[in-house]
Coordinates of C-alpha atoms in Angstrom, one line a residue:
M1 CA 77.9 135.9 133.0
G2 CA 77.1 133.7 129.7
R3 CA 78.5 135.9 126.8
D4 CA 82.4 136.0 129.2
I5 CA 82.4 132.0 130.1
D6 CA 84.1 131.1 126.5
H7 CA 87.2 134.6 127.3
L8 CA 88.8 133.4 130.3
P9 CA 92.6 133.2 129.3
K10 CA 95.1 130.1 128.3
N11 CA 98.1 130.1 130.5
A12 CA 101.0 127.7 131.9
A13 CA 98.7 125.8 134.5
N14 CA 95.0 124.2 131.8
Y15 CA 97.4 124.6 128.5
T16 CA 100.3 123.2 126.3
A17 CA 100.1 122.2 123.6
L18 CA 99.4 118.3 122.8
T19 CA 102.5 116.5 121.5
P20 CA 103.4 112.8 122.0
L21 CA 106.7 113.0 124.2
W22 CA 105.1 114.0 127.0
L23 CA 104.1 110.1 127.1
L24 CA 107.8 108.9 127.4
D25 CA 108.4 111.6 130.6
R26 CA 105.5 110.2 132.0
A27 CA 106.6 106.8 131.0
A28 CA 110.3 107.5 133.3
T29 CA 108.9 108.8 135.6
V30 CA 106.4 106.2 136.1
H31 CA 108.5 103.0 135.6
P32 CA 111.7 104.1 135.5
K33 CA 112.8 100.7 135.9
R34 CA 110.8 98.1 133.5
T35 CA 112.2 97.4 131.3
S36 CA 111.5 99.2 127.9
V37 CA 113.0 98.7 125.3
V38 CA 115.3 94.8 124.5
H39 CA 117.5 94.1 121.3
G40 CA 119.1 91.0 121.4
S41 CA 121.9 91.1 124.4
V42 CA 120.6 94.8 124.8
S43 CA 118.1 96.4 127.4
Y44 CA 116.5 99.8 128.0
T45 CA 115.0 101.1 131.1
W46 CA 111.8 103.9 130.2
R47 CA 115.0 106.4 133.1
D48 CA 116.8 105.1 129.7
T49 CA 115.4 105.5 127.6
Y50 CA 114.1 108.5 128.6
K51 CA 117.7 109.9 128.9
R52 CA 119.2 108.6 126.2
C53 CA 116.7 110.4 124.5
R54 CA 116.9 113.1 126.0
R55 CA 120.7 113.2 125.2
L56 CA 119.7 112.9 120.9
A57 CA 117.8 116.5 121.0
S58 CA 120.7 118.1 122.9
A59 CA 123.6 116.8 120.5
L60 CA 121.3 117.7 118.0
N61 CA 120.6 122.0 119.4
K62 CA 124.9 121.9 119.8
R63 CA 124.8 121.3 115.8
N64 CA 121.6 123.6 115.4
I65 CA 119.1 121.7 114.1
G66 CA 115.8 123.0 116.1
L67 CA 113.0 123.7 114.3
G68 CA 112.3 123.9 111.0
S69 CA 114.8 120.8 110.5
T70 CA 114.6 117.2 109.0
V71 CA 116.2 114.9 110.1
A72 CA 115.7 111.4 108.1
I73 CA 116.8 108.2 109.8
I74 CA 117.3 104.9 107.8
A75 CA 117.3 102.2 109.4
P76 CA 115.6 98.6 110.2
N77 CA 113.4 98.1 113.6
V78 CA 116.5 98.5 115.9
P79 CA 116.4 100.9 120.0
A80 CA 118.1 104.1 117.9
M81 CA 115.0 104.0 115.2
F82 CA 112.3 104.5 118.3
E83 CA 114.4 106.2 120.0
A84 CA 115.2 108.8 117.0
H85 CA 111.0 109.3 116.7
F86 CA 111.3 111.2 120.5
G87 CA 114.6 112.6 120.3
V88 CA 113.9 113.9 117.0
P89 CA 111.1 116.5 117.9
M90 CA 112.8 117.3 121.5
A91 CA 114.7 118.7 119.8
G92 CA 112.4 121.0 117.7
A93 CA 113.0 119.1 114.4
V94 CA 111.0 116.2 111.7
I95 CA 111.9 112.8 111.9
N96 CA 111.7 111.1 108.7
S97 CA 111.5 107.4 108.9
V98 CA 113.1 105.9 104.9
N99 CA 112.7 102.8 104.0
I100 CA 114.8 100.3 104.0
R101 CA 114.7 98.1 100.7
L102 CA 114.1 101.4 98.5
N103 CA 116.9 102.3 96.2
A104 CA 119.5 104.7 95.4
Q105 CA 118.0 106.2 93.4
T106 CA 114.5 106.8 95.5
V107 CA 116.7 106.9 98.6
A108 CA 118.3 110.1 96.6
F109 CA 115.1 111.9 95.8
L110 CA 113.9 111.5 99.9
L111 CA 116.6 113.1 100.6
G112 CA 116.7 115.8 98.9
H113 CA 112.6 116.5 98.8
S114 CA 113.2 116.9 102.8
N115 CA 115.8 118.8 102.4
S116 CA 117.1 116.4 105.4
E117 CA 120.2 118.3 107.7
V118 CA 120.9 115.2 109.3
V119 CA 121.1 111.3 108.0
M120 CA 121.0 109.1 111.2
V121 CA 121.8 105.5 109.3
D122 CA 121.9 101.7 110.5
Q123 CA 125.7 100.8 108.9
E124 CA 124.2 98.0 107.9
F125 CA 122.5 100.9 105.0
F126 CA 125.3 102.9 105.0
P127 CA 126.7 102.3 101.2
L128 CA 122.8 102.7 100.1
A129 CA 123.0 106.6 102.2
D130 CA 126.1 107.2 100.6
E131 CA 125.2 106.2 97.1
A132 CA 121.7 108.1 98.0
L133 CA 124.0 111.4 98.4
K134 CA 125.7 110.6 95.7
I135 CA 123.4 110.5 93.5
I136 CA 122.3 114.7 94.8
R137 CA 125.9 115.5 94.8
E138 CA 125.7 114.3 91.3
G139 CA 123.1 115.9 90.3
D140 CA 123.3 119.3 92.8
K141 CA 127.3 121.0 92.3
Q142 CA 125.9 123.7 95.0
F143 CA 124.9 120.3 97.6
K144 CA 125.6 121.1 101.2
S145 CA 126.1 117.6 102.8
P146 CA 124.1 116.5 105.9
L147 CA 125.4 116.0 109.2
L148 CA 126.0 111.9 108.8
I149 CA 125.5 109.5 111.9
V150 CA 125.7 105.8 111.8
I151 CA 124.7 103.3 114.0
A152 CA 126.3 100.3 114.5
D153 CA 124.9 96.5 115.5
K154 CA 127.2 93.7 116.3
S155 CA 125.2 91.7 114.3
C156 CA 126.6 93.8 110.8
D157 CA 129.7 92.9 108.8
P158 CA 132.2 95.8 111.5
M159 CA 134.0 97.1 108.4
L160 CA 130.9 98.7 107.0
L161 CA 131.0 100.5 110.7
K162 CA 134.6 101.1 109.4
E163 CA 134.2 102.8 106.1
A164 CA 131.4 105.2 107.3
V165 CA 133.3 106.8 110.3
G166 CA 136.3 107.0 107.3
R167 CA 134.1 108.8 105.0
G168 CA 133.2 111.0 108.1
A169 CA 129.8 109.9 109.7
I170 CA 130.3 110.0 113.4
E171 CA 129.0 106.8 115.8
Y172 CA 125.7 107.2 117.6
E173 CA 126.8 106.7 120.8
D174 CA 129.3 109.0 120.7
F175 CA 126.9 111.5 119.1
L176 CA 124.4 111.3 122.1
Q177 CA 127.9 111.4 124.3
S178 CA 128.0 114.7 122.7
G179 CA 123.8 115.3 124.5
D180 CA 123.6 116.2 127.7
A181 CA 121.1 113.5 129.4
D182 CA 119.3 115.8 131.8
Y183 CA 118.6 118.3 128.7
A184 CA 115.8 120.6 129.3
W185 CA 113.4 119.8 125.8
R186 CA 110.3 121.6 125.4
P187 CA 107.1 120.8 124.2
P188 CA 105.9 122.9 120.8
E189 CA 104.0 126.1 120.7
D190 CA 102.1 124.7 118.2
E191 CA 100.4 121.9 118.3
W192 CA 99.5 121.5 115.1
Q193 CA 104.1 121.7 114.7
S194 CA 105.0 118.8 112.0
I195 CA 106.5 115.9 114.0
A196 CA 107.3 113.8 111.4
L197 CA 107.5 112.9 107.6
G198 CA 106.9 109.6 105.7
Y199 CA 106.8 109.6 102.0
T200 CA 103.8 107.3 99.8
S201 CA 105.3 104.0 98.0
G202 CA 105.2 106.8 94.2
T203 CA 104.0 103.9 92.6
T204 CA 103.1 106.1 89.3
A205 CA 104.7 109.4 89.9
S206 CA 107.1 111.2 92.7
P207 CA 106.5 110.0 96.8
K208 CA 104.3 112.5 98.1
G209 CA 105.7 113.4 101.7
V210 CA 103.1 113.1 104.0
V211 CA 103.9 115.4 107.0
L212 CA 102.3 115.1 110.3
S213 CA 101.8 117.0 113.2
H214 CA 102.5 116.7 117.5
R215 CA 98.2 117.0 117.6
G216 CA 97.6 113.7 114.9
A217 CA 100.7 111.7 116.6
Y218 CA 99.7 112.5 119.8
L219 CA 95.4 111.6 119.3
M220 CA 96.9 109.0 117.4
A221 CA 99.6 107.4 120.3
L222 CA 96.2 107.4 122.4
N223 CA 93.8 106.2 120.1
N224 CA 95.8 102.8 119.5
P225 CA 95.1 101.3 123.6
L226 CA 91.8 102.2 123.7
I227 CA 91.4 100.3 120.0
W228 CA 93.2 97.5 120.4
P229 CA 93.3 95.8 123.9
I230 CA 97.5 96.8 124.9
S231 CA 97.3 98.1 128.4
D232 CA 100.1 98.8 131.0
G233 CA 103.0 97.0 130.9
A234 CA 102.3 94.9 127.3
V235 CA 105.4 93.0 126.0
Y236 CA 105.4 94.2 122.2
L237 CA 106.9 93.0 119.1
W238 CA 108.3 94.9 116.5
T239 CA 107.3 93.1 113.3
L240 CA 105.8 96.3 112.2
P241 CA 109.0 98.8 110.4
M242 CA 108.7 101.2 113.1
F243 CA 109.9 103.2 109.3
H244 CA 106.1 103.2 108.6
C245 CA 104.1 105.0 109.1
N246 CA 105.9 106.3 112.7
G247 CA 105.5 101.7 113.4
W248 CA 101.0 103.0 112.9
C249 CA 102.3 105.2 115.8
F250 CA 103.1 102.7 118.7
T251 CA 106.4 104.3 118.7
W252 CA 104.8 106.9 120.9
T253 CA 101.8 103.8 122.5
L254 CA 104.1 101.9 123.9
A255 CA 105.8 105.4 125.8
A256 CA 101.7 105.7 127.0
I257 CA 101.2 102.5 128.5
C258 CA 104.5 101.3 130.1
G259 CA 104.9 99.0 127.8
T260 CA 108.5 96.9 126.7
S261 CA 109.7 96.7 122.6
I262 CA 111.1 93.4 121.5
C263 CA 113.1 94.5 118.5
L264 CA 113.1 92.2 115.5
R265 CA 115.6 92.9 112.9
Q266 CA 114.5 90.9 110.3
V267 CA 111.2 89.2 110.1
T268 CA 110.4 84.9 109.5
A269 CA 107.6 83.4 111.1
K270 CA 109.8 81.1 113.1
A271 CA 111.8 84.9 114.8
V272 CA 108.0 85.6 115.7
Y273 CA 106.9 82.1 117.0
S274 CA 111.1 82.2 119.2
A275 CA 110.1 85.7 120.4
I276 CA 106.7 84.6 121.8
A277 CA 107.6 81.5 123.7
N278 CA 111.0 83.7 124.9
S279 CA 109.9 87.1 125.1
G280 CA 106.7 87.3 126.7
V281 CA 105.5 88.7 123.6
S282 CA 101.8 89.8 124.4
H283 CA 101.3 91.9 120.9
F284 CA 102.3 92.2 117.4
C285 CA 101.2 94.4 114.8
A286 CA 101.1 93.4 110.6
A287 CA 101.1 92.9 107.0
P288 CA 98.3 90.0 106.0
V289 CA 101.6 88.7 104.5
V290 CA 103.1 88.7 107.9
L291 CA 99.9 86.3 109.2
N292 CA 99.9 84.2 106.2
S293 CA 104.2 83.3 106.5
I294 CA 103.1 82.5 110.4
V295 CA 99.9 80.3 109.6
N296 CA 101.9 78.4 106.9
A297 CA 105.3 77.6 108.3
P298 CA 107.2 74.1 108.3
K299 CA 105.9 72.1 112.2
E300 CA 109.6 73.0 112.7
D301 CA 109.5 77.1 112.9
T302 CA 106.5 76.6 115.0
I303 CA 106.1 77.0 119.3
L304 CA 102.3 75.5 119.3
P305 CA 99.8 75.3 121.2
L306 CA 101.0 79.7 122.1
P307 CA 102.1 79.9 126.0
R308 CA 99.2 82.7 126.7
L309 CA 96.9 84.8 124.3
V310 CA 98.1 86.4 121.8
H311 CA 96.7 89.7 120.5
V312 CA 97.5 90.8 116.5
M313 CA 96.2 94.3 115.5
T314 CA 96.4 93.3 111.3
A315 CA 96.7 96.3 108.1
G316 CA 98.3 97.4 105.4
A317 CA 95.8 95.3 103.2
A318 CA 92.0 93.6 103.3
P319 CA 93.4 90.7 104.8
P320 CA 91.6 87.0 103.4
P321 CA 89.2 85.9 105.4
S322 CA 90.6 82.1 105.0
I323 CA 94.4 84.1 106.8
L324 CA 91.7 85.1 109.6
F325 CA 90.2 82.4 109.8
A326 CA 93.9 79.7 110.0
M327 CA 95.4 82.5 111.9
S328 CA 92.0 82.3 115.6
E329 CA 92.0 78.3 114.9
K330 CA 96.2 78.8 116.0
G331 CA 95.4 81.1 119.3
F332 CA 95.4 84.2 118.0
R333 CA 93.6 87.2 118.6
V334 CA 93.2 89.1 115.5
T335 CA 91.7 92.6 115.1
H336 CA 90.9 94.2 111.7
T337 CA 92.3 97.6 111.2
Y338 CA 92.5 100.2 108.1
G339 CA 94.3 103.5 106.7
L340 CA 96.9 104.8 105.4
S341 CA 99.9 106.9 105.6
E342 CA 97.6 110.5 105.3
T343 CA 95.7 108.7 108.2
Y344 CA 98.6 108.0 110.6
G345 CA 98.3 104.5 110.4
P346 CA 95.1 102.4 110.9
S347 CA 92.2 104.7 111.8
T348 CA 89.0 102.0 111.6
V349 CA 88.4 99.8 113.3
C350 CA 85.7 95.9 112.6
A351 CA 85.2 96.0 115.8
W352 CA 83.8 93.4 117.2
K353 CA 80.5 92.3 118.9
P354 CA 79.6 89.7 121.2
E355 CA 76.7 88.6 119.0
W356 CA 79.2 87.5 116.5
D357 CA 81.0 85.3 119.4
S358 CA 78.5 82.2 119.2
M359 CA 78.7 82.2 115.1
P360 CA 81.3 79.5 113.2
P361 CA 84.2 80.9 112.7
I362 CA 84.4 81.0 109.4
T363 CA 81.9 83.4 109.1
Q364 CA 83.4 85.9 112.6
A365 CA 86.1 85.8 109.8
R366 CA 84.2 87.3 107.3
L367 CA 83.1 89.8 109.5
N368 CA 86.7 90.6 110.7
A369 CA 87.8 90.5 107.4
R370 CA 85.3 93.9 107.0
Q371 CA 87.4 97.2 107.7
G372 CA 84.5 98.4 110.0
V373 CA 83.9 101.7 111.8
R374 CA 86.0 104.4 112.4
Y375 CA 88.9 104.7 114.9
V376 CA 87.5 106.9 118.7
G377 CA 89.7 110.4 117.2
L378 CA 88.8 109.9 113.1
E379 CA 86.0 112.7 113.3
G380 CA 84.4 110.6 109.8
L381 CA 84.0 108.6 108.3
D382 CA 81.6 107.3 104.9
V383 CA 81.5 106.0 101.6
V384 CA 80.3 108.2 98.8
D385 CA 79.4 108.4 95.0
Q386 CA 82.5 109.8 93.7
K387 CA 80.6 111.9 91.3
T388 CA 77.8 113.3 94.0
M389 CA 80.2 113.1 96.8
K390 CA 76.0 111.8 98.9
P391 CA 76.9 108.8 100.9
V392 CA 76.6 105.7 99.0
P393 CA 73.1 103.6 100.9
A394 CA 74.2 101.3 103.5
D395 CA 73.1 98.2 101.1
G396 CA 76.6 96.2 100.8
K397 CA 76.8 96.2 97.6
T398 CA 76.4 100.3 96.6
M399 CA 80.2 101.5 95.5
G400 CA 81.9 104.6 96.2
E401 CA 84.7 106.0 97.6
I402 CA 86.1 106.0 101.7
V403 CA 86.5 109.6 102.7
M404 CA 87.1 110.2 106.7
R405 CA 88.4 113.7 107.5
G406 CA 88.7 114.6 111.4
N407 CA 92.4 115.4 113.4
V408 CA 93.7 112.0 112.7
V409 CA 94.1 113.1 108.7
M410 CA 97.2 114.8 107.7
K411 CA 98.5 117.9 107.3
G412 CA 98.9 117.5 103.8
Y413 CA 101.6 116.5 101.5
L414 CA 105.5 118.7 101.4
K415 CA 105.6 120.9 98.8
N416 CA 102.8 119.7 96.2
P417 CA 99.8 122.3 96.1
K418 CA 98.5 120.4 92.9
A419 CA 98.1 116.2 95.3
N420 CA 96.7 118.3 98.5
E421 CA 93.8 120.2 96.4
E422 CA 92.6 116.8 95.2
C423 CA 92.9 115.0 97.6
F424 CA 91.1 117.2 100.4
T425 CA 88.8 118.2 97.5
N426 CA 85.1 119.2 99.2
G427 CA 86.5 119.3 103.2
W428 CA 87.8 115.1 102.6
F429 CA 90.2 113.5 101.9
H430 CA 90.2 111.1 100.0
S431 CA 91.2 107.5 100.1
G432 CA 91.5 106.0 96.5
D433 CA 89.7 102.9 97.5
L434 CA 86.3 101.8 96.9
G435 CA 84.0 100.4 98.8
V436 CA 81.0 99.2 100.3
K437 CA 78.7 100.5 103.2
H438 CA 76.0 97.8 105.3
P439 CA 73.3 97.7 107.0
D440 CA 75.5 97.8 110.5
N441 CA 77.5 100.7 109.1
Y442 CA 80.3 98.6 108.6
I443 CA 82.5 99.2 105.8
E444 CA 84.4 97.1 103.5
I445 CA 86.4 97.7 101.1
K446 CA 86.1 96.1 97.6
D447 CA 89.3 97.3 95.7
R448 CA 91.6 99.8 94.8
S449 CA 89.7 102.5 91.8
K450 CA 93.3 101.4 89.2
D451 CA 92.7 97.5 90.6
I452 CA 88.6 98.0 90.1
I453 CA 88.5 95.4 86.9
I454 CA 86.4 96.3 83.9
S455 CA 85.4 93.0 81.5
G456 CA 82.0 93.2 79.3
G457 CA 81.2 96.6 81.0
E458 CA 81.3 94.8 84.2
N459 CA 83.3 95.7 87.4
I460 CA 84.9 92.7 88.9
S461 CA 86.7 93.2 92.5
S462 CA 90.0 92.6 92.4
L463 CA 89.7 91.6 96.1
E464 CA 86.6 89.2 96.0
V465 CA 88.2 87.5 93.1
E466 CA 91.4 87.4 95.7
N467 CA 89.4 86.4 98.2
V468 CA 88.1 83.3 96.9
I469 CA 91.5 81.8 94.9
Y470 CA 93.1 82.2 98.5
T471 CA 89.9 79.2 99.6
H472 CA 92.0 76.9 97.3
P473 CA 94.3 74.3 99.5
A474 CA 97.5 75.3 97.2
I475 CA 97.6 78.4 97.9
F476 CA 100.0 80.1 99.8
E477 CA 99.9 84.3 98.1
V478 CA 97.5 85.6 95.0
S479 CA 96.8 89.0 93.4
V480 CA 94.9 89.4 90.9
V481 CA 94.7 92.6 88.0
A482 CA 93.7 93.5 84.4
R483 CA 95.0 92.0 81.9
A484 CA 93.1 93.5 77.8
D485 CA 91.4 91.4 76.2
E486 CA 90.4 91.7 72.9
R487 CA 87.0 90.2 73.1
W488 CA 86.1 91.6 77.1
G489 CA 88.3 95.0 77.6
E490 CA 89.3 93.6 80.1
S491 CA 90.4 90.8 82.0
P492 CA 91.2 88.8 85.3
C493 CA 94.9 87.9 85.8
A494 CA 96.4 85.5 88.7
F495 CA 99.5 85.6 89.5
V496 CA 100.0 82.9 92.5
T497 CA 102.4 81.2 94.5
L498 CA 102.6 77.5 96.0
K499 CA 102.5 76.9 99.3
P500 CA 106.0 76.0 100.7
E501 CA 105.6 72.4 101.4
L502 CA 104.4 71.5 97.1
D503 CA 105.5 70.3 94.8
K504 CA 105.9 72.4 91.7
S505 CA 107.7 70.5 89.0
N506 CA 103.2 70.0 87.4
Q507 CA 102.4 73.7 87.1
Q508 CA 99.8 73.0 84.9
K509 CA 98.9 70.3 87.2
Y510 CA 98.1 73.3 89.9
A511 CA 96.7 75.6 87.4
D512 CA 93.6 73.4 85.7
D513 CA 92.8 72.8 89.5
I514 CA 92.3 76.1 90.3
L515 CA 90.4 77.3 87.2
K516 CA 87.7 74.7 87.7
F517 CA 87.5 75.4 91.5
C518 CA 87.2 78.7 90.6
R519 CA 84.2 78.1 87.7
S520 CA 83.0 76.5 90.4
K521 CA 83.0 79.4 93.7
M522 CA 83.0 82.0 91.3
P523 CA 81.1 83.8 88.8
A524 CA 82.0 82.8 85.1
F525 CA 83.0 85.9 83.9
W526 CA 85.0 85.8 87.7
V527 CA 86.5 82.8 86.8
P528 CA 90.5 84.5 85.6
K529 CA 91.8 84.4 81.9
S530 CA 95.1 84.5 82.9
L531 CA 97.0 82.7 85.9
I532 CA 100.9 83.3 86.0
F533 CA 103.4 81.1 88.8
G534 CA 105.6 82.7 89.9
P535 CA 107.2 85.0 93.2
L536 CA 105.0 88.4 94.4
P537 CA 106.6 91.6 94.1
K538 CA 106.4 93.1 97.4
T539 CA 107.0 96.0 99.2
A540 CA 108.8 96.8 102.9
T541 CA 105.3 96.1 104.9
G542 CA 104.4 93.1 102.8
K543 CA 102.1 94.8 100.4
I544 CA 102.0 93.4 97.2
Q545 CA 103.1 95.7 94.5
K546 CA 100.2 95.1 91.6
H547 CA 102.1 98.3 89.6
V548 CA 104.9 95.9 88.8
L549 CA 101.9 93.1 87.9
R550 CA 99.8 95.5 85.8
A551 CA 102.6 96.3 84.2
K552 CA 104.0 92.6 83.7
A553 CA 100.5 92.3 82.6
K554 CA 100.8 94.8 79.7
E555 CA 103.7 93.1 78.6
M556 CA 101.9 89.9 77.7
G557 CA 99.7 92.0 75.5
P558 CA 95.5 91.0 75.2
V559 CA 93.6 88.0 75.6
K560 CA 93.6 86.1 72.8
Q561 CA 91.1 84.2 73.8
S562 CA 88.7 83.3 76.7
K563 CA 90.4 80.5 78.3
L564 CA 93.5 79.1 79.0

């Protein structure tokens, strides 16, 4: 019998491919009348959402969009974007959520590279899509125009909708009506089938297309509520763009917990506080830059004390301990996670330990600023020597590259075998992030490999310099990059913005004070030799674009002397 025990066959009763689509089916069955999505005056129940997603899948299939097809969607956090995360894969197709802040040239590359046969676009961003398609046509006379679907929104200029329809686009609600609300969708035959395509930022080359599977999306959707205290019926505010790593897979998690999505078209601190006060928001995800705006919001935009404990998940960039401390002071409970587009969003968590409860708040913030340990669904996480691939000692000092492997690592990059070979070397996914491993096995990022500053032969972590500068009372934002230095080879160059309420007429006074502060808080060779004021360029998800700042530092030329 022992030899036969593993040879029982799969059958329909005991096997179906893992897919997050089942989560929507269950939500509509268990809580059909519970509110699923709210957007201004519009709201839907889980029964409504299920029917709308089935209509979308049916309407796509009627136009021969299915297995092997890619459907692009260019939209902010609106109900149609949420619905597309279910309706598109229900049709067998792959959803390609496009960053709304990209320029037309980049969007043209994404639509062309992905061979998107359908483009769903919010009416506000129709001019962007239209210009992108024009660019493709001019470069390829054989290009077949995709099916255009425009998503109407009463808060936008009605002329944009009229223009889109005049160009042959179908209005989204009309498109849904052409589909069957009782459409009998089928799960994928193979859970390795692709469910989503998302593109990296492409800061130094063309963006890379990250391909995700139904299996990985399902596992991450269920991982999220295991890692974070978000349970049945939670009210979730969409501050994180759904186009960013599919909303860190929370698009699918919300169905798993039968929660309510509050759509937020534009993210401001005032809108966040208002939603907490008026919509019962209990959870939201955000990059550290959004947390920074929340803790520094004008008093008239805030609602404190908070009416309830609000849980926040942050990722996207390493949060300064000072920001975590300030959020805690205001009554938010912040869970710090870390990941990449290639790992379905966050895949490590700084898991809170009971023994930290008795520590001083600032110590808690420092511990919570680490990237932590692997998610339940990530089978492998380590920090390794980049040359030998051996794990670095858990001493909190020895630096190496953070690597991952497991079921929540991407299938690979679309049409990019060279990049796939490089990133999967030696059986691990290479993150490109440098970090250390502490004695408790929690990892901590020290920098991107390209962001390490080598000054006089010594390595300087730009992240650690930023963390110190963030503690200066006048600093709102800071980003540190390398600048050429005639004496030291490279030296730190700090780009900063001051808090909004401060008088900025005497920047030299602040510069002197900030540098004096740095000299008292960090080793002398860490102290920035350049300090530049001004707004910091950011991505759509709030990450500061260091490649832009590095370019500015290069344009400035080398530092002639070691002092300002």
